Coordinates of C-alpha atoms in Angstrom, one line a residue:
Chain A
X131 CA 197.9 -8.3 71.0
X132 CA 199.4 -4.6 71.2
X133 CA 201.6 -3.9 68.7
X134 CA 204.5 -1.3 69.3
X135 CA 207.8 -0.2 68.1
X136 CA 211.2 0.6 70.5
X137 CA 213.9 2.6 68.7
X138 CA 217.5 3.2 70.0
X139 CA 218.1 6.3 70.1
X140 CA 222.1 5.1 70.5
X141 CA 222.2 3.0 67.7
X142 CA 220.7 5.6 65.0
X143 CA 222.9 7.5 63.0
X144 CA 220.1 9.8 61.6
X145 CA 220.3 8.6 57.8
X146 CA 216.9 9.4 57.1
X147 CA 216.7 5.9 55.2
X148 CA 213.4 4.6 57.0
X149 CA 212.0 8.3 55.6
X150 CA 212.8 7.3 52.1
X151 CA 211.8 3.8 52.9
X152 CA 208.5 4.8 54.2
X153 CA 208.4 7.4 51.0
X154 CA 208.6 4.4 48.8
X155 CA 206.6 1.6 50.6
X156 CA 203.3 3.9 51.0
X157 CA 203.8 6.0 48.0
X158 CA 204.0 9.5 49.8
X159 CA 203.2 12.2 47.7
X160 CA 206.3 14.8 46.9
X161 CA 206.8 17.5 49.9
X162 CA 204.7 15.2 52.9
X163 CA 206.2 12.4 55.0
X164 CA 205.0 9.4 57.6
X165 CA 208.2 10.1 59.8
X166 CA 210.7 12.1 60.0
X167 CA 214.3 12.0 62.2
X168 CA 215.0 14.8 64.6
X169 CA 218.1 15.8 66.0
X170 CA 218.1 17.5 69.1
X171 CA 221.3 19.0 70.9
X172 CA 221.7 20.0 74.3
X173 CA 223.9 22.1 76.1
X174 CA 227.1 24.2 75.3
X175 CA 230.3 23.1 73.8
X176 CA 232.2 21.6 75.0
X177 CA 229.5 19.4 77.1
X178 CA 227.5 18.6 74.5
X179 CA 224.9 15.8 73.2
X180 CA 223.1 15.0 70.9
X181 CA 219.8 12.6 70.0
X182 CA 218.8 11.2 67.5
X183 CA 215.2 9.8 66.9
X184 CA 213.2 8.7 64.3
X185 CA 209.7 9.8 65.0
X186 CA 206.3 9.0 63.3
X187 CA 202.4 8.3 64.7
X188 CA 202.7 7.1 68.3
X189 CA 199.5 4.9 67.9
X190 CA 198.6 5.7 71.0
X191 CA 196.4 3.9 73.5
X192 CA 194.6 6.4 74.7
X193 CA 193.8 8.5 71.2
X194 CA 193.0 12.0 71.4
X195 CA 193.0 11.4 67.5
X196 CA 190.4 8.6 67.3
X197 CA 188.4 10.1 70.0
X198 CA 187.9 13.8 68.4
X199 CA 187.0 12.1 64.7
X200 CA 183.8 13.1 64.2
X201 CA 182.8 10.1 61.7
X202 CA 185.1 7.6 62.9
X203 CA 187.2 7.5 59.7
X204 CA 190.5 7.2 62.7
X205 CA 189.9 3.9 64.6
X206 CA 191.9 1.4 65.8
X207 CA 193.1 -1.8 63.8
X208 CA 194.1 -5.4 65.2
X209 CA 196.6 -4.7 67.5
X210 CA 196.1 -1.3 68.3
X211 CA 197.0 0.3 65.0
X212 CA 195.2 3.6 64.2
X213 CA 194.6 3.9 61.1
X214 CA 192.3 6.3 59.0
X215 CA 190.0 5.2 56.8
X216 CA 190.1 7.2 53.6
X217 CA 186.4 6.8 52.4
X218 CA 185.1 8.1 55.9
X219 CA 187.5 11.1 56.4
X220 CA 185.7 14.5 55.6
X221 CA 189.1 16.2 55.5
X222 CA 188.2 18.3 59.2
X223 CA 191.7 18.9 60.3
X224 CA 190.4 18.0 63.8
X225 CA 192.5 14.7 64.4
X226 CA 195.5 16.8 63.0
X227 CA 194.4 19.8 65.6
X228 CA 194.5 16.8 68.2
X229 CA 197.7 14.9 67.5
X230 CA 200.3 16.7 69.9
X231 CA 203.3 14.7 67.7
X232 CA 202.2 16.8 64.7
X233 CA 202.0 13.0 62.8
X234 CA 198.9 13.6 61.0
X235 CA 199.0 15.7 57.5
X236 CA 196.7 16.6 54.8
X237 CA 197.2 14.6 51.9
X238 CA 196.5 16.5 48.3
X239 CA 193.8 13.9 47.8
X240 CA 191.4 15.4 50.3
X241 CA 191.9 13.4 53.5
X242 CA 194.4 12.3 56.4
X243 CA 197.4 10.4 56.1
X244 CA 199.8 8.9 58.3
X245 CA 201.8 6.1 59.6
X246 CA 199.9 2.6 59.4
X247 CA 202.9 0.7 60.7
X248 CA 203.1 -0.6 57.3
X249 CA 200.4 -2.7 58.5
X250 CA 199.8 -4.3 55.0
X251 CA 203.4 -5.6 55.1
X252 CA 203.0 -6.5 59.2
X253 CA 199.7 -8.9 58.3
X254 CA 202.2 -10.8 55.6
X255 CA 204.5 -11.3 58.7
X256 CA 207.1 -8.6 57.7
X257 CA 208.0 -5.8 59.4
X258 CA 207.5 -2.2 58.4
X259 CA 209.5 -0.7 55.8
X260 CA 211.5 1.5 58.1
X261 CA 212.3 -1.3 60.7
X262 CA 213.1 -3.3 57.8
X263 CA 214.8 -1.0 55.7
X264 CA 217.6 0.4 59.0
X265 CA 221.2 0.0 58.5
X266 CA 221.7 0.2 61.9
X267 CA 218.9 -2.6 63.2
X268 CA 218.2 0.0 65.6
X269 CA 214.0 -0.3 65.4
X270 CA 212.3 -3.1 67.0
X271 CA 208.7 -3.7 65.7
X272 CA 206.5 -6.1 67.6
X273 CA 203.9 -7.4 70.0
X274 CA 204.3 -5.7 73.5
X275 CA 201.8 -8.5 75.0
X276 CA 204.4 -11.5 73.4
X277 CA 206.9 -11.7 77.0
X278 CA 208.7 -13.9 74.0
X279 CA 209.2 -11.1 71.6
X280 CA 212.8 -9.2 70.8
X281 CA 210.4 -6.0 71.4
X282 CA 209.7 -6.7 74.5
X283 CA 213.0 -8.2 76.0
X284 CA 215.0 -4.8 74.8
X285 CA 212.5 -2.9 77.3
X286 CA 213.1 -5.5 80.1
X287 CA 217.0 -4.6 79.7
X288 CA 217.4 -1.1 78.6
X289 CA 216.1 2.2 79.7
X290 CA 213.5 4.2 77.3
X291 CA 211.1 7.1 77.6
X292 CA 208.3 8.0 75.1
X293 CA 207.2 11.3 74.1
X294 CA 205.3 13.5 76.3
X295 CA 203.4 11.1 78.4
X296 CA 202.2 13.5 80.3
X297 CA 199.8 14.6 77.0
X298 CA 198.0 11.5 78.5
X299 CA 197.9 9.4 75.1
X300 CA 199.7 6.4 76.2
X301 CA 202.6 6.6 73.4
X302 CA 203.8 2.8 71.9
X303 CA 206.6 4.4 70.2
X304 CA 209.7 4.2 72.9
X305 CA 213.0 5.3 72.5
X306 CA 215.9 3.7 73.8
X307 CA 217.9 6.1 75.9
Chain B
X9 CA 221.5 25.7 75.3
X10 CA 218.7 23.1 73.6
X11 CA 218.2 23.5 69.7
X12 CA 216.4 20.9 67.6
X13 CA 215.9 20.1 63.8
X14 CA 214.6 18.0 61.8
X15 CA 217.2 16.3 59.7
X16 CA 215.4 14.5 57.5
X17 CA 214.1 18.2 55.8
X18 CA 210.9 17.8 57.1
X19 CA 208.5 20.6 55.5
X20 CA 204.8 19.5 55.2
X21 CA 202.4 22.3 54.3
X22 CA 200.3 23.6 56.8
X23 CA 202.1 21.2 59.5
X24 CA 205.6 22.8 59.4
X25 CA 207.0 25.2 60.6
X26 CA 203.8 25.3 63.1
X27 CA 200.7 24.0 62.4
X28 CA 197.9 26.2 60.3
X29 CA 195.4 23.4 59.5
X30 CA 192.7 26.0 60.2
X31 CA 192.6 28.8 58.3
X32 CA 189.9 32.0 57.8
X33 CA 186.1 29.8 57.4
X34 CA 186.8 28.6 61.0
X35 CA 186.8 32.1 63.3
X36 CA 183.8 33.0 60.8
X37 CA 181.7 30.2 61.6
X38 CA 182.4 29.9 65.4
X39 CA 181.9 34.2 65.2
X40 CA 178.2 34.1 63.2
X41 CA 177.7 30.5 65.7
X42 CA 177.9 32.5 68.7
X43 CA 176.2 35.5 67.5
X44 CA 173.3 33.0 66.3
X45 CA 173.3 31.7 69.4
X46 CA 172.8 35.1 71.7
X47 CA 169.8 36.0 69.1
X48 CA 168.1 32.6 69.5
X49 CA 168.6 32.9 73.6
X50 CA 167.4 36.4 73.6
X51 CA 164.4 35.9 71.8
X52 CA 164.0 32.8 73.6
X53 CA 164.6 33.6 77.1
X54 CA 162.2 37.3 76.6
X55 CA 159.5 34.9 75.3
X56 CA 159.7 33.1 78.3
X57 CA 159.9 36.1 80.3
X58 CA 156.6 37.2 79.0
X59 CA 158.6 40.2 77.6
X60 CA 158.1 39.8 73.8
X61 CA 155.7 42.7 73.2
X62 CA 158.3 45.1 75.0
X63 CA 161.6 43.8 73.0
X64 CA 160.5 43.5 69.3
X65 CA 163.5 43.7 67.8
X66 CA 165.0 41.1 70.0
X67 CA 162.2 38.5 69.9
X68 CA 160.9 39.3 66.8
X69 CA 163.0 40.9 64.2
X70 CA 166.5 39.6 64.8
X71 CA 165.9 36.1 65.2
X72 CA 165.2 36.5 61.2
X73 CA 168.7 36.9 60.7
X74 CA 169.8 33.9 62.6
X75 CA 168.6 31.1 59.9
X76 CA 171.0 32.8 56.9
X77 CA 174.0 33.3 59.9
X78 CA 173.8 29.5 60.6
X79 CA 173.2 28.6 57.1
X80 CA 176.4 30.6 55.7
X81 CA 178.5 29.5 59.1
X82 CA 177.9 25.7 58.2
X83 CA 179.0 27.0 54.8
X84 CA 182.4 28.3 56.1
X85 CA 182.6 24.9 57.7
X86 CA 182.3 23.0 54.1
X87 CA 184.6 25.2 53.0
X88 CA 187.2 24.1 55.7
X89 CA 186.7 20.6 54.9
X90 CA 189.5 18.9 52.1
X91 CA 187.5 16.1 51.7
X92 CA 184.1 17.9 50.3
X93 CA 182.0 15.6 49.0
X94 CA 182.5 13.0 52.1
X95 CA 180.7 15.6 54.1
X96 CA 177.6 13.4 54.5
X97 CA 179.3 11.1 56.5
X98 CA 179.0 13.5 59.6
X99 CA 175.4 12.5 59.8
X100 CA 175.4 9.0 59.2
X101 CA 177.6 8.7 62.6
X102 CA 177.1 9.6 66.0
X103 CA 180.0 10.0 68.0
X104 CA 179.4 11.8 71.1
X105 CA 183.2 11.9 72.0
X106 CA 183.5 13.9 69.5
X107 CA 182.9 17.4 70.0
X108 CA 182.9 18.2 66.0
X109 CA 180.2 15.2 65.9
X110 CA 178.0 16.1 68.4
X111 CA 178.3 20.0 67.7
X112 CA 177.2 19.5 63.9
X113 CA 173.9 17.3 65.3
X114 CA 173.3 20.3 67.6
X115 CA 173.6 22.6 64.5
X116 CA 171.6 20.3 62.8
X117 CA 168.6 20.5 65.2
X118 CA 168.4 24.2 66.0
X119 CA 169.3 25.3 62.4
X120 CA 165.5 23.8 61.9
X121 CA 164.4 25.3 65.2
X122 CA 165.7 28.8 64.0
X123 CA 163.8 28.7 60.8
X124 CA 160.6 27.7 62.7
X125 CA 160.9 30.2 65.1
X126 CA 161.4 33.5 62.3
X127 CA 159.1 31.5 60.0
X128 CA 156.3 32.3 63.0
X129 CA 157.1 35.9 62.9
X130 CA 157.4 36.9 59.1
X131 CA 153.9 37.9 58.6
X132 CA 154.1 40.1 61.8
X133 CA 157.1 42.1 60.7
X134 CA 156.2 41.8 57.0
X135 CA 153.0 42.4 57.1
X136 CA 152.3 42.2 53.5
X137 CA 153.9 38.4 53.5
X138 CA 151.5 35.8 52.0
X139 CA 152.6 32.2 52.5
X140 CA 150.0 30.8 49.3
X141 CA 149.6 27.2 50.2
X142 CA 146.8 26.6 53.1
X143 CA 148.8 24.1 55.1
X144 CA 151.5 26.4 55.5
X145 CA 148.8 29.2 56.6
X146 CA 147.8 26.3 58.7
X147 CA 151.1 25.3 59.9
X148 CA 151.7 28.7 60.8
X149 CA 148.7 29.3 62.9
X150 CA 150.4 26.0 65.2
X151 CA 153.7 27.4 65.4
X152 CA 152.4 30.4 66.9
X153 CA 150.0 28.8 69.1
X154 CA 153.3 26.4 70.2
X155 CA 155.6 29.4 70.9
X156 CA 156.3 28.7 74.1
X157 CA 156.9 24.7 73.4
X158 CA 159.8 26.6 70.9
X159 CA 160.8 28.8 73.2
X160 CA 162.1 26.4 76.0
X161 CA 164.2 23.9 73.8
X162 CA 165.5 26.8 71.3
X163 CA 166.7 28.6 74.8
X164 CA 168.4 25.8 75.9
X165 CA 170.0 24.6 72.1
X166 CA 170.7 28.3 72.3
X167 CA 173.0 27.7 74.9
X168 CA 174.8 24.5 74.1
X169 CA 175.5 26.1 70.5
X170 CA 177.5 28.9 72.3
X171 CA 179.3 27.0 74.8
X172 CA 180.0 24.2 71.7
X173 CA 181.8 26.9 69.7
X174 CA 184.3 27.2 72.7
X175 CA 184.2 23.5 73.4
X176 CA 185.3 22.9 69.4
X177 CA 188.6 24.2 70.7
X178 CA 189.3 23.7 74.5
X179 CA 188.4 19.7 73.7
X180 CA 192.2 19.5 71.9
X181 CA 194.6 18.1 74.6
X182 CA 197.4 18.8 72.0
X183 CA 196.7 22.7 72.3
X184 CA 197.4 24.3 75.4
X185 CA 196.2 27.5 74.8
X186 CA 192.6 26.0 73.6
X187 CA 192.6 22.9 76.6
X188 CA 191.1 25.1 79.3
X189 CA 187.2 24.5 80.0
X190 CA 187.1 28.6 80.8
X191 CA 186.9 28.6 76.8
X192 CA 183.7 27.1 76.5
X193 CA 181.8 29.6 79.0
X194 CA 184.0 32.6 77.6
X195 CA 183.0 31.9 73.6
X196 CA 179.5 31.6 75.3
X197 CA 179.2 35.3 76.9
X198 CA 181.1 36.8 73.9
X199 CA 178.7 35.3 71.8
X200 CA 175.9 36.9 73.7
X201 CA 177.6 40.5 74.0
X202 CA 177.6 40.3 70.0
X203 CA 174.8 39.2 69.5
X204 CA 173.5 42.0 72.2
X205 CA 175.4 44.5 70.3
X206 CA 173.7 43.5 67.0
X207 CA 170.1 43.5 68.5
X208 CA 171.4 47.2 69.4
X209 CA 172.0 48.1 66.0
X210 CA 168.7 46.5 64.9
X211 CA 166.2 48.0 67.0
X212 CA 164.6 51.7 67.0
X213 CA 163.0 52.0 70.6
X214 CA 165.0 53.2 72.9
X215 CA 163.4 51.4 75.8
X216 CA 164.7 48.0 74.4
X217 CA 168.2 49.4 73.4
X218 CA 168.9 50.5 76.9
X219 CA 168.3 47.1 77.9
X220 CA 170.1 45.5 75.7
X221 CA 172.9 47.7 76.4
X222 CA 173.0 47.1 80.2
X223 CA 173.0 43.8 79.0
X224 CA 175.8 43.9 77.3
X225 CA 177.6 46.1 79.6
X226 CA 177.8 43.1 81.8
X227 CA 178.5 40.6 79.4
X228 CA 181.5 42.5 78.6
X229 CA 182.4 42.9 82.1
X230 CA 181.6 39.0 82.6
X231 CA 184.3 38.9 79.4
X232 CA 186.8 40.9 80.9
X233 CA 186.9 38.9 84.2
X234 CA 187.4 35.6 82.2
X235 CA 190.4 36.7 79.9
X236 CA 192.2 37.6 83.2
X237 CA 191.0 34.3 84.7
X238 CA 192.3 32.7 81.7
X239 CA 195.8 34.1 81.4
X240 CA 195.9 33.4 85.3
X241 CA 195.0 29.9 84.8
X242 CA 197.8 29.5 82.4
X243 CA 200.2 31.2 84.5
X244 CA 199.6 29.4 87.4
X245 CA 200.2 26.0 84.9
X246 CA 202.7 23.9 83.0
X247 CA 205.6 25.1 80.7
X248 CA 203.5 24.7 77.9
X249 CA 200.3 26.7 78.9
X250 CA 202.5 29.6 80.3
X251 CA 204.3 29.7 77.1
X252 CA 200.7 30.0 75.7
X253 CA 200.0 33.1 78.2
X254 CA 203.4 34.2 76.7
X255 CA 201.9 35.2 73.3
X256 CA 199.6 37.2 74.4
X257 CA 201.7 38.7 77.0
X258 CA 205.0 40.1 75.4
X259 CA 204.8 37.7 72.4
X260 CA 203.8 37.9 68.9
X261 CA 200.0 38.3 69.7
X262 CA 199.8 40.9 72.9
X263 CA 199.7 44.0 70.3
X264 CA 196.7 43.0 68.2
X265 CA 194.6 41.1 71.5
X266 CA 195.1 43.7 73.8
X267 CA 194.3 46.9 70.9
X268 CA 191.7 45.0 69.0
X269 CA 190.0 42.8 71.5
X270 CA 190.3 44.0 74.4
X271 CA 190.4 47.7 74.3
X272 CA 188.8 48.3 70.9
X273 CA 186.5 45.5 71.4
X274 CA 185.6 45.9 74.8
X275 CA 186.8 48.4 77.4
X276 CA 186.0 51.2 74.8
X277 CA 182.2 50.1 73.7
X278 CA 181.5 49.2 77.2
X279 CA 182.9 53.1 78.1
X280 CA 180.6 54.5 75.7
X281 CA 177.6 52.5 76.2
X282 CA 177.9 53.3 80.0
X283 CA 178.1 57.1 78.9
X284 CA 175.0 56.8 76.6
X285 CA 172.9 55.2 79.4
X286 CA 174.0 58.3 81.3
X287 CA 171.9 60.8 78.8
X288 CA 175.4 61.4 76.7
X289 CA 174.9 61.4 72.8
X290 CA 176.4 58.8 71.1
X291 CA 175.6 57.0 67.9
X292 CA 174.6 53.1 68.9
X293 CA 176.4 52.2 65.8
X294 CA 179.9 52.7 67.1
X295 CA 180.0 50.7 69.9
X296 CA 178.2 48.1 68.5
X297 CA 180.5 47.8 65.2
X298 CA 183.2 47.6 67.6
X299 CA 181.8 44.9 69.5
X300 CA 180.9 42.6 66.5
X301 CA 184.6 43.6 65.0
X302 CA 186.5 42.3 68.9
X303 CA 184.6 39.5 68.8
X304 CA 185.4 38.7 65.0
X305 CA 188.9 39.0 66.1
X306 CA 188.9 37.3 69.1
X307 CA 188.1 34.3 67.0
X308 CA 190.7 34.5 64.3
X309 CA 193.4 35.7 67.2
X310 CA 192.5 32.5 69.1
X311 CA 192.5 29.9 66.4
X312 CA 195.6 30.9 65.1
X313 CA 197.7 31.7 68.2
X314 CA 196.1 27.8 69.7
X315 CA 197.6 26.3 67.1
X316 CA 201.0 27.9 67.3
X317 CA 200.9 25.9 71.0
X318 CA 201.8 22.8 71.6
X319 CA 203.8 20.4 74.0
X320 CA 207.2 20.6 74.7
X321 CA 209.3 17.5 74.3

């Protein structure tokens, strides 16, 4: 099981709902966030265009995250989740140092927070509470090693790109160009 | 034209607008771990040489200092942690992937070493020193009999501490300006030079400053030759690690690196130590301070410019 997320950079309209969602579901203190959207606009008018992406922790395969924690507080879940375990983090700052998506913060309590993939809701079956929570249905959350699953029939049939591969991290997060 | 923001008003603190996880307590512990570390190899590699009657200061006197330099840097590096009282947990795990895990074991065995090794010397350089209890009298009288069994693993520790306090930094992929292995061998001689520098200050016979000063004439040298073979490096590399080069050569950072560390912190110092070993007058202090001061701001320059770098995407 691998689990992963594809997002369609086409379909989003940048409404920052699966922000607030995530806000909500994991009760994110004021000022800090799981994921965030990004707009990024090339070129000059009147050739113009623009992307949209909702972006959060790639869980990577290859974690430069789990690998640099130095008491193991970042590991990897069922399914490839990375998840840090609040009871073992020392508060370093050298997974956040690590992370080249900037995904990791500080949390006031003392140690790291990010994105689980809302993997409380995923072991109930549901999805997370952005994929859930998008006007657009334009996140697909599911199990890359399932040829059955919607995830991993939108790959076979579109064109996507992660972000920088060539960090060596081996994103799951792909964005549907 | 290529512009990009976050629309969702992303503004975490110390992540946004570019990262500043590490503040101040960092440069200061990887600055007194490097100096630490050039005392401890001194004293351990002139032991070894059969030199430790010749170089007092350096075998004796300043490995004194290194015990309360390690003990405050592992200080600074509680202060850095958010999540204080979890601290523990560093030593109930060993996670050699992890260059922060395996750097605080190393700082956990030669921390001990350090204190063994001054607590061998005190009655020499304090003569009137009286340790009360027999068995430490007796435990003493071992210690010094087992110098040379010290000497040979404190040497070596000596040397993985100074490399480690580069390695800390060039192990994060994320970073361009810190993911070069250069770092590790460059924190490692500029460790030595200040360390040299301090053994300077430290010692009254001249015979042993002169050395110490060649010494550190070539460690600078040795230093020079790697900044330039560290900008080169970049240059010759990705986007990202030329736009690291970039700060220091026309961006934000060029001003205070090139004044402060490099000439301030080396080209001058190593100008007037050449000049003193040629017979000139000039007070040891000066060049000395200003190695100890470039170094100190080496650090600081480093860690806060590394994390200004990132990837482009």
């Amino acid at each position: 099981m691998r689990y992963g997320m594809a997002i369609d950079t086409r379909k989003c309209v940048g409404c920052s709902d699966c922000v607030v969602a995530c806000q909500t579901e994991n009760n994110v203190p004021l000022g800090f966030c799981r994921d965030w959207v990004v707009e990024v606009v090339d070129g000059t008018y009147p050739n113009v265009s623009i992307e949209l992406r909702s972006e959060r922790c790639n869980h990577c395969a290859n974690s430069p995250c789990v690998r640099c924690c130095p008491t193991g507080a970042s590991h990897f879940e069922d399914g490839g989740i990375v998840l840090v375990e609040h009871s073992k983090c020392i508060g370093c700052g050298a997974c956040i140092e690590a992370c080249p998506y900037d995904a990791r913060y500080s949390h006031p309590d003392g140690y790291v927070d990010k994105c689980t993939f809302c993997i409380h809701r995923v072991r109930e079956g549901n999805n997370p509470a952005c994929v859930s929570v998008c006007p657009t249905s334009c996140m697909y959350f599911g199990d890359l090693d399932d040829q059955n699953s919607k995830i991993v029939n939108v790959l076979k049939n579109r064109k996507f790109k992660s972000l920088a591969p060539e960090a060596g991290t081996k994103p799951q997060i792909f964005y549907l160009v | 034209m290529r512009e990009e923001l976050f629309v969702s008003g992303r503004n975490i603190p110390n992540i946004d607008p570019y990262l500043n996880i590490w503040h101040w307590q960092i440069p200061i512990y990887l600055f007194l771990g490097g100096v630490a570390a050039g005392i401890l190899f001194f004293s351990g590699i002139f032991t070894i040489l059969g030199k430790d009657h010749k170089m007092r200061t350096t075998v004796k006197v300043a490995p004194l200092l290194v015990p309360f330099l390690l003990v405050f840097g592992l200080f600074m590096l509680f202060l850095d942690l958010k999540h204080k009282l979890y601290f523990w947990q560093l030593y109930t795990t060993i996670r050699l992937e992890s260059p922060m895990g395996w750097g605080a074991w190393v700082l956990m065995i030669i921390t001990p070493i350090s204190i063994l090794w001054s607590a061998s010397y005190v009655r020499e350089i304090f003569p009137g020193w009286d340790w009360k209890f027999d068995i430490l009298k007796t435990f003493e009288s071992w210690l010094i009999k087992y110098r040379l069994w010290i000497a040979w693993p404190m040497t070596i520790y000596a040397v993985i501490l100074g490399i480690y306090t580069g390695i800390l930094l060039s192990a994060f992929n994320a970073r361009p300006l810190w993911n070069t292995s250069i770092l590790g061998p460059l924190f490692l001689v500029s460790g030595m030079s200040t360390a040299a520098a301090l053994i300077i200050m430290l010692s009254k016979d001249h015979k042993e400053r002169k050395i110490m000063g060649r010494i550190d004439i070539l460690l600078i040298l040795i230093e020079l030759f790697f900044i330039v073979h560290l900008l080169m490096g970049f240059l010759a590399g990705s986007e990202a690690q030329i736009n690291a080069a970039s700060l220091f050569l026309g961006g934000k950072f060029t001003a205070p690196f090139f004044t402060f560390v490099v000439f301030l912190g080396l080209i001058f110092p190593a100008i007037l130590e050449i000049f003193e070993l040629k017979g000139f007058k000039v007070p040891v202090y000066i060049p000395a301070i200003l190695v100890l001061l470039g170094g100190l701001i080496f650090r600081f320059i480093i860690v806060e410019a590394g994390q200004i770098t990132r990837f482009l995407y």
